[in-house]
Amino acid sequence: MTAQLIDGKAIAQKVREEVAAKVAQRTAAGKPQPVLATVLVGDRPDSAAYVASKGKACQELGMGSVSEHLPADATQGQVEELVKRLNADARISGILVQLPMPKQIDEERVLSLINIEKDVDGFSPINIGRLAQKGRDPLFVPCTPYGCIYLLEQAGVQIEGANAVVLGRSNIVGMPAALLLISRNATVTVCHSRTRDLPAVVRQADILIAAIGRTEMVRGDWIKPGAAVIDVGINSVPDATKKSGHRLVGDVNFNEAKEVAGCITPVPGGVGPMTIAMLMKNTLRAVEIQHG
Ligand code: NDP
């Protein structure tokens, strides 16, 4: 069997076009433009690249963006002052604090300061708390897990009643993905580094979300025939045939899994492009919440 490919690049592009159309409508009607503020503390090149790509996406979709950068030795007080200023600025619709921050910064405290109506990354304790409670909806859902669920929905996967297995329990991917699946009435098992007999657990999954950051660890014979497989992992492996000398692979062995799964996301071109698309969707939602 060869699985249906879930084309995250195409689905993300469609989300972006929908967001751009709504932004254009707002602007034409004289309503405030969505504006995303990014906060970067320090000089990690990967974080700087992520922040730059978020600003670029805003520009492409007709949104505004403000890029705030503090030095690596910034104090807790300076970061908090910046977040408070952005909270108070009515032109700013959404605030994204790029993680991780330097170790002297208490990230949880900073995230808890973001006005819930501007928390487009969905990481404030209030949004996560609402996600974890039955019958309470968060204002914003964290972008990567939101993208995973959106891909499942677009692929026509039945979530309600499905046995779902989430590999990984991080605050940014695994745990919110599990909470989202529960809110959509899946029966969810969350696995982590202490889980016993991972292959046996994964074999029960109608839906598998893999977010462990372990190169192609999930083998084809772990997959239940017909399962939906969402591979969040981004791992770099050496590849002499590439100009860069490396290529990206997921947490799932794609070539093996595609022979067994019902549908599967590739890496790259699966979950990756969805993260920024969902951030743009959240930023549009933020301006709608604040200004109608
Ligand atoms: P973390 O390192 O924060 O979490 C990894 C999780 O996997 C932990 O819960 C850990 O368990 C678990 N784990 C690690 N090794 C094993 C193992 N051998 N068996 C079972 N469980 C294991 O990673 P993130 O959640 O931040 O990211 C996961 C992957 O997703 C990475 O490859 C990352 O690059 C990618 N990613 C992709 C994004 C995208 O846009 N596509 C966005 C964010 C992340 P324990 O809790 O016990 O330590």
GROMACS .gro file of N, CA and C in nm, residues 166-169 173 191-193 198 209-218 222 231-235 250-252:
model
   84
  166VAL      N    1   0.054   1.022   2.065
  166VAL     CA    2   0.143   1.137   2.047
  166VAL      C    3   0.278   1.099   2.105
  167LEU      N    4   0.382   1.105   2.022
  167LEU     CA    5   0.518   1.079   2.069
  167LEU      C    6   0.581   1.213   2.106
  168GLY      N    7   0.609   1.232   2.233
  168GLY     CA    8   0.665   1.358   2.282
  168GLY      C    9   0.564   1.429   2.369
  169ARG      N   10   0.614   1.495   2.475
  169ARG     CA   11   0.525   1.564   2.568
  169ARG      C   12   0.574   1.706   2.597
  173VAL      N   13   0.488   2.128   2.153
  173VAL     CA   14   0.429   2.042   2.050
  173VAL      C   15   0.347   1.927   2.111
  191CYS      N   16   0.330   0.948   2.472
  191CYS     CA   17   0.453   0.872   2.500
  191CYS      C   18   0.572   0.966   2.518
  192HIS      N   19   0.672   0.917   2.589
  192HIS     CA   20   0.791   0.999   2.616
  192HIS      C   21   0.909   0.906   2.635
  193SER      N   22   1.020   0.962   2.686
  193SER     CA   23   1.144   0.883   2.688
  193SER      C   24   1.137   0.765   2.786
  198LEU      N   25   0.766   0.113   2.307
  198LEU     CA   26   0.707   0.214   2.219
  198LEU      C   27   0.644   0.153   2.092
  209ILE      N   28   0.106   1.117   1.596
  209ILE     CA   29   0.179   1.244   1.583
  209ILE      C   30   0.316   1.222   1.647
  210ALA      N   31   0.420   1.234   1.567
  210ALA     CA   32   0.556   1.207   1.616
  210ALA      C   33   0.630   1.338   1.634
  211ALA      N   34   0.670   1.368   1.758
  211ALA     CA   35   0.741   1.494   1.787
  211ALA      C   36   0.845   1.468   1.895
  212ILE      N   37   0.949   1.393   1.857
  212ILE     CA   38   1.052   1.356   1.955
  212ILE      C   39   1.192   1.408   1.917
  213GLY      N   40   1.209   1.445   1.791
  213GLY     CA   41   1.342   1.491   1.750
  213GLY      C   42   1.444   1.380   1.747
  214ARG      N   43   1.402   1.262   1.702
  214ARG     CA   44   1.492   1.145   1.688
  214ARG      C   45   1.485   1.095   1.545
  215THR      N   46   1.598   1.104   1.475
  215THR     CA   47   1.602   1.075   1.331
  215THR      C   48   1.539   0.941   1.295
  216GLU      N   49   1.431   0.945   1.220
  216GLU     CA   50   1.364   0.827   1.160
  216GLU      C   51   1.350   0.712   1.258
  217MET      N   52   1.320   0.745   1.385
  217MET     CA   53   1.311   0.639   1.486
  217MET      C   54   1.190   0.547   1.467
  218VAL      N   55   1.081   0.606   1.417
  218VAL     CA   56   0.958   0.525   1.401
  218VAL      C   57   0.969   0.446   1.271
  222TRP      N   58   0.611  -0.036   1.287
  222TRP     CA   59   0.544   0.017   1.407
  222TRP      C   60   0.404   0.071   1.370
  231ASP      N   61   0.425   1.376   1.097
  231ASP     CA   62   0.565   1.376   1.143
  231ASP      C   63   0.612   1.520   1.167
  232VAL      N   64   0.627   1.555   1.294
  232VAL     CA   65   0.666   1.692   1.329
  232VAL      C   66   0.819   1.707   1.330
  233GLY      N   67   0.887   1.598   1.347
  233GLY     CA   68   1.032   1.602   1.367
  233GLY      C   69   1.108   1.671   1.254
  234ILE      N   70   1.208   1.746   1.292
  234ILE     CA   71   1.299   1.807   1.193
  234ILE      C   72   1.440   1.770   1.238
  235ASN      N   73   1.503   1.680   1.163
  235ASN     CA   74   1.638   1.634   1.200
  235ASN      C   75   1.727   1.649   1.077
  250GLY      N   76   1.247   1.337   0.910
  250GLY     CA   77   1.157   1.343   1.024
  250GLY      C   78   1.190   1.243   1.133
  251ASP      N   79   1.095   1.225   1.223
  251ASP     CA   80   1.108   1.125   1.330
  251ASP      C   81   1.059   0.989   1.283
  252VAL      N   82   0.995   0.988   1.165
  252VAL     CA   83   0.939   0.865   1.109
  252VAL      C   84   1.023   0.827   0.987
   0.00000   0.00000   0.00000
